[in-house]
PDB file of C-alpha atoms in Angstrom:
ATOM      1  CA  UNK A   1     105.144 181.541 124.190  1.00 74.00           C
ATOM      2  CA  UNK A   2     102.726 178.457 124.660  1.00 79.00           C
ATOM      3  CA  UNK A   3     106.447 176.124 124.272  1.00 77.00           C
ATOM      4  CA  UNK A   4     107.994 178.447 127.027  1.00 81.00           C
ATOM      5  CA  UNK A   5     104.937 178.099 129.337  1.00 85.00           C
ATOM      6  CA  UNK A   6     104.846 174.180 128.787  1.00 79.00           C
ATOM      7  CA  UNK A   7     108.852 174.069 129.139  1.00 76.00           C
ATOM      8  CA  UNK A   8     108.662 175.991 132.617  1.00 80.00           C
ATOM      9  CA  UNK A   9     105.705 173.519 133.618  1.00 81.00           C
ATOM     10  CA  UNK A  10     107.217 170.410 132.950  1.00 80.00           C
ATOM     11  CA  UNK A  11     110.242 172.169 134.559  1.00 79.00           C
ATOM     12  CA  UNK A  12     108.259 172.492 137.769  1.00 82.00           C
ATOM     13  CA  UNK A  13     106.560 169.044 137.977  1.00 82.00           C
ATOM     14  CA  UNK A  14     109.492 167.814 138.036  1.00 81.00           C
ATOM     15  CA  UNK A  15     108.931 165.745 134.642  1.00 82.00           C
ATOM     16  CA  UNK A  16     112.231 167.394 132.635  1.00 85.00           C
ATOM     17  CA  UNK A  17     115.607 168.583 133.508  1.00 83.00           C
ATOM     18  CA  UNK A  18     116.207 171.892 131.537  1.00 81.00           C
ATOM     19  CA  UNK A  19     120.011 172.936 131.173  1.00 81.00           C
ATOM     20  CA  UNK A  20     119.945 176.277 129.502  1.00 79.00           C
ATOM     21  CA  UNK A  21     124.077 175.786 129.391  1.00 82.00           C
ATOM     22  CA  UNK A  22     123.363 173.303 126.828  1.00 76.00           C
ATOM     23  CA  UNK A  23     120.147 174.275 125.696  1.00 76.00           C
ATOM     24  CA  UNK A  24     119.040 170.928 126.190  1.00 77.00           C
ATOM     25  CA  UNK A  25     116.036 169.362 127.903  1.00 79.00           C
ATOM     26  CA  UNK A  26     116.196 165.518 129.251  1.00 83.00           C
ATOM     27  CA  UNK A  27     112.648 163.969 129.962  1.00 85.00           C
ATOM     28  CA  UNK A  28     111.982 162.019 132.776  1.00 83.00           C
ATOM     29  CA  UNK A  29     111.910 158.216 131.507  1.00 84.00           C
ATOM     30  CA  UNK A  30     108.042 157.807 132.060  1.00 87.00           C
ATOM     31  CA  UNK A  31     107.152 160.574 130.333  1.00 85.00           C
ATOM     32  CA  UNK A  32     109.046 159.295 127.513  1.00 86.00           C
ATOM     33  CA  UNK A  33     107.509 156.184 127.748  1.00 89.00           C
ATOM     34  CA  UNK A  34     103.990 158.254 127.714  1.00 88.00           C
ATOM     35  CA  UNK A  35     104.434 160.216 125.288  1.00 88.00           C
ATOM     36  CA  UNK A  36     105.851 157.400 122.666  1.00 91.00           C
ATOM     37  CA  UNK A  37     102.922 155.334 123.603  1.00 93.00           C
ATOM     38  CA  UNK A  38     100.286 157.763 122.505  1.00 93.00           C
ATOM     39  CA  UNK A  39     102.280 157.751 119.267  1.00 94.00           C
ATOM     40  CA  UNK A  40     100.868 155.870 116.307  1.00 95.00           C
ATOM     41  CA  UNK A  41     103.343 153.579 114.737  1.00 95.00           C
ATOM     42  CA  UNK A  42     104.531 155.884 111.644  1.00 96.00           C
ATOM     43  CA  UNK A  43     104.459 158.463 114.212  1.00 96.00           C
ATOM     44  CA  UNK A  44     106.949 156.765 116.267  1.00 94.00           C
ATOM     45  CA  UNK A  45     109.178 156.056 113.035  1.00 94.00           C
ATOM     46  CA  UNK A  46     109.369 159.534 112.286  1.00 95.00           C
ATOM     47  CA  UNK A  47     110.578 160.364 115.715  1.00 93.00           C
ATOM     48  CA  UNK A  48     113.254 157.766 115.931  1.00 95.00           C
ATOM     49  CA  UNK A  49     114.561 158.969 112.060  1.00 95.00           C
ATOM     50  CA  UNK A  50     114.639 162.781 113.280  1.00 95.00           C
ATOM     51  CA  UNK A  51     116.372 161.604 116.631  1.00 94.00           C
ATOM     52  CA  UNK A  52     119.033 159.545 114.309  1.00 96.00           C
ATOM     53  CA  UNK A  53     119.218 162.413 111.843  1.00 96.00           C
ATOM     54  CA  UNK A  54     120.354 164.385 115.013  1.00 94.00           C
ATOM     55  CA  UNK A  55     122.322 162.261 116.301  1.00 95.00           C
ATOM     56  CA  UNK A  56     124.367 161.793 113.113  1.00 96.00           C
ATOM     57  CA  UNK A  57     125.155 165.799 112.726  1.00 95.00           C
ATOM     58  CA  UNK A  58     125.746 165.496 116.596  1.00 94.00           C
ATOM     59  CA  UNK A  59     128.328 162.436 116.274  1.00 97.00           C
ATOM     60  CA  UNK A  60     132.080 164.158 116.938  1.00 96.00           C
ATOM     61  CA  UNK A  61     133.399 161.466 114.563  1.00 96.00           C
ATOM     62  CA  UNK A  62     136.637 160.947 116.377  1.00 96.00           C
ATOM     63  CA  UNK A  63     136.285 158.716 118.940  1.00 94.00           C
ATOM     64  CA  UNK A  64     139.670 158.313 119.771  1.00 94.00           C
ATOM     65  CA  UNK A  65     140.151 161.959 120.608  1.00 96.00           C
ATOM     66  CA  UNK A  66     139.973 162.780 124.288  1.00 94.00           C
ATOM     67  CA  UNK A  67     138.724 166.135 123.683  1.00 95.00           C
ATOM     68  CA  UNK A  68     135.607 164.589 122.136  1.00 95.00           C
ATOM     69  CA  UNK A  69     134.676 162.287 124.709  1.00 94.00           C
ATOM     70  CA  UNK A  70     132.207 164.467 126.830  1.00 93.00           C
ATOM     71  CA  UNK A  71     130.634 164.815 123.710  1.00 93.00           C
ATOM     72  CA  UNK A  72     130.557 160.984 122.813  1.00 96.00           C
ATOM     73  CA  UNK A  73     129.097 160.250 126.018  1.00 94.00           C
ATOM     74  CA  UNK A  74     126.095 162.359 125.459  1.00 91.00           C
ATOM     75  CA  UNK A  75     125.896 160.771 122.252  1.00 95.00           C
ATOM     76  CA  UNK A  76     126.075 157.064 123.984  1.00 95.00           C
ATOM     77  CA  UNK A  77     122.732 157.784 125.924  1.00 90.00           C
ATOM     78  CA  UNK A  78     121.031 158.595 122.693  1.00 92.00           C
ATOM     79  CA  UNK A  79     122.170 155.481 120.403  1.00 95.00           C
ATOM     80  CA  UNK A  80     120.962 153.265 123.087  1.00 94.00           C
ATOM     81  CA  UNK A  81     117.430 155.388 123.555  1.00 90.00           C
ATOM     82  CA  UNK A  82     116.888 155.622 119.975  1.00 93.00           C
ATOM     83  CA  UNK A  83     117.335 151.993 118.998  1.00 94.00           C
ATOM     84  CA  UNK A  84     120.071 153.271 116.104  1.00 96.00           C
ATOM     85  CA  UNK A  85     121.721 149.370 116.167  1.00 95.00           C
ATOM     86  CA  UNK A  86     118.585 148.304 114.327  1.00 93.00           C
ATOM     87  CA  UNK A  87     118.731 151.001 111.721  1.00 93.00           C
ATOM     88  CA  UNK A  88     119.748 150.310 107.828  1.00 90.00           C
ATOM     89  CA  UNK A  89     121.251 153.286 107.860  1.00 94.00           C
ATOM     90  CA  UNK A  90     125.036 154.085 107.102  1.00 94.00           C
ATOM     91  CA  UNK A  91     125.217 157.215 108.458  1.00 96.00           C
ATOM     92  CA  UNK A  92     123.060 156.176 111.292  1.00 96.00           C
ATOM     93  CA  UNK A  93     125.635 153.154 111.950  1.00 95.00           C
ATOM     94  CA  UNK A  94     128.495 154.949 111.715  1.00 96.00           C
ATOM     95  CA  UNK A  95     127.844 156.911 114.916  1.00 96.00           C
ATOM     96  CA  UNK A  96     127.256 153.301 116.764  1.00 96.00           C
ATOM     97  CA  UNK A  97     130.633 152.439 115.470  1.00 96.00           C
ATOM     98  CA  UNK A  98     132.251 155.810 116.243  1.00 96.00           C
ATOM     99  CA  UNK A  99     130.391 154.927 120.190  1.00 97.00           C
ATOM    100  CA  UNK A 100     131.798 151.564 120.416  1.00 95.00           C
ATOM    101  CA  UNK A 101     134.992 152.672 119.681  1.00 95.00           C
ATOM    102  CA  UNK A 102     134.594 155.705 122.208  1.00 96.00           C
ATOM    103  CA  UNK A 103     133.890 153.112 124.677  1.00 96.00           C
ATOM    104  CA  UNK A 104     136.745 150.894 124.325  1.00 94.00           C
ATOM    105  CA  UNK A 105     139.169 153.452 124.137  1.00 94.00           C
ATOM    106  CA  UNK A 106     137.709 155.172 127.275  1.00 95.00           C
ATOM    107  CA  UNK A 107     138.312 151.273 128.554  1.00 95.00           C
ATOM    108  CA  UNK A 108     134.566 150.656 129.360  1.00 95.00           C
ATOM    109  CA  UNK A 109     135.531 147.389 127.901  1.00 94.00           C
ATOM    110  CA  UNK A 110     132.354 145.550 129.208  1.00 95.00           C
ATOM    111  CA  UNK A 111     130.195 148.099 127.850  1.00 96.00           C
ATOM    112  CA  UNK A 112     131.406 148.420 124.636  1.00 94.00           C
ATOM    113  CA  UNK A 113     131.376 144.497 124.438  1.00 94.00           C
ATOM    114  CA  UNK A 114     127.827 144.547 125.453  1.00 95.00           C
ATOM    115  CA  UNK A 115     127.217 147.226 122.694  1.00 95.00           C
ATOM    116  CA  UNK A 116     128.831 145.684 120.032  1.00 94.00           C
ATOM    117  CA  UNK A 117     127.495 142.202 120.165  1.00 93.00           C
ATOM    118  CA  UNK A 118     123.731 143.642 120.418  1.00 94.00           C
ATOM    119  CA  UNK A 119     124.882 145.607 117.383  1.00 94.00           C
ATOM    120  CA  UNK A 120     126.333 142.631 115.370  1.00 92.00           C
ATOM    121  CA  UNK A 121     123.678 140.591 116.250  1.00 91.00           C
ATOM    122  CA  UNK A 122     120.937 143.578 115.025  1.00 91.00           C
ATOM    123  CA  UNK A 123     123.124 143.828 112.068  1.00 90.00           C
ATOM    124  CA  UNK A 124     123.607 140.290 111.334  1.00 88.00           C
ATOM    125  CA  UNK A 125     120.162 138.867 111.707  1.00 81.00           C
ATOM    126  CA  UNK A 126     118.530 142.062 109.876  1.00 68.00           C
ATOM    127  CA  UNK A 127     121.052 140.624 107.016  1.00 65.00           C
ATOM    128  CA  UNK A 128     119.534 137.212 107.504  1.00 62.00           C
ATOM    129  CA  UNK A 129     115.832 138.382 107.581  1.00 59.00           C
ATOM    130  CA  UNK A 130     116.112 139.933 104.177  1.00 54.00           C
ATOM    131  CA  UNK A 131     118.313 137.247 102.625  1.00 56.00           C
ATOM    132  CA  UNK A 132     115.810 134.710 103.682  1.00 48.00           C
ATOM    133  CA  UNK A 133     112.872 136.869 102.440  1.00 52.00           C
ATOM    134  CA  UNK A 134     114.575 137.051  99.520  1.00 51.00           C
ATOM    135  CA  UNK A 135     114.785 133.403  99.283  1.00 47.00           C
ATOM    136  CA  UNK A 136     111.392 132.892 100.721  1.00 45.00           C
ATOM    137  CA  UNK A 137     109.922 135.127  97.678  1.00 42.00           C
ATOM    138  CA  UNK A 138     111.690 133.553  95.100  1.00 43.00           C
ATOM    139  CA  UNK A 139     110.438 130.284  96.462  1.00 41.00           C
ATOM    140  CA  UNK A 140     106.862 131.188  96.197  1.00 38.00           C
ATOM    141  CA  UNK A 141     107.386 132.807  92.572  1.00 41.00           C
ATOM    142  CA  UNK A 142     108.848 129.557  91.267  1.00 44.00           C
ATOM    143  CA  UNK A 143     105.837 127.549  93.144  1.00 39.00           C
ATOM    144  CA  UNK A 144     103.095 130.104  91.777  1.00 35.00           C
ATOM    145  CA  UNK A 145     104.844 129.880  88.274  1.00 37.00           C
TER     146      UNK A 145
END
């Protein structure tokens, strides 16, 4: 009851758009930003992981199929908003790759290239940082021995 009232109030103030047909709520970016900034880093991580789990389950897994394009188009905004390209989870990385393929096959080559470059830099940069941490730790262990 309280949730329904809160959703009506949010909709009335134009802070979110409610789509009863798809049973979804799209919050204004400013509201999203304010809510995120009120969360602790741990809460932000938990919410991001939840968003990633929902994104993985919503992935149509058929990026070249024209039938799945509407779903892929919706998923693209979530991949970007949830910063999925920074995830080290293979289950989260798969929808990112699927969205890049979807963009390519849809003919949106510039957006595909931008997403692919951002993803590549995030994944390769992360691997380098992890590798460097390992090298630095092994040097510290040798120095400390």
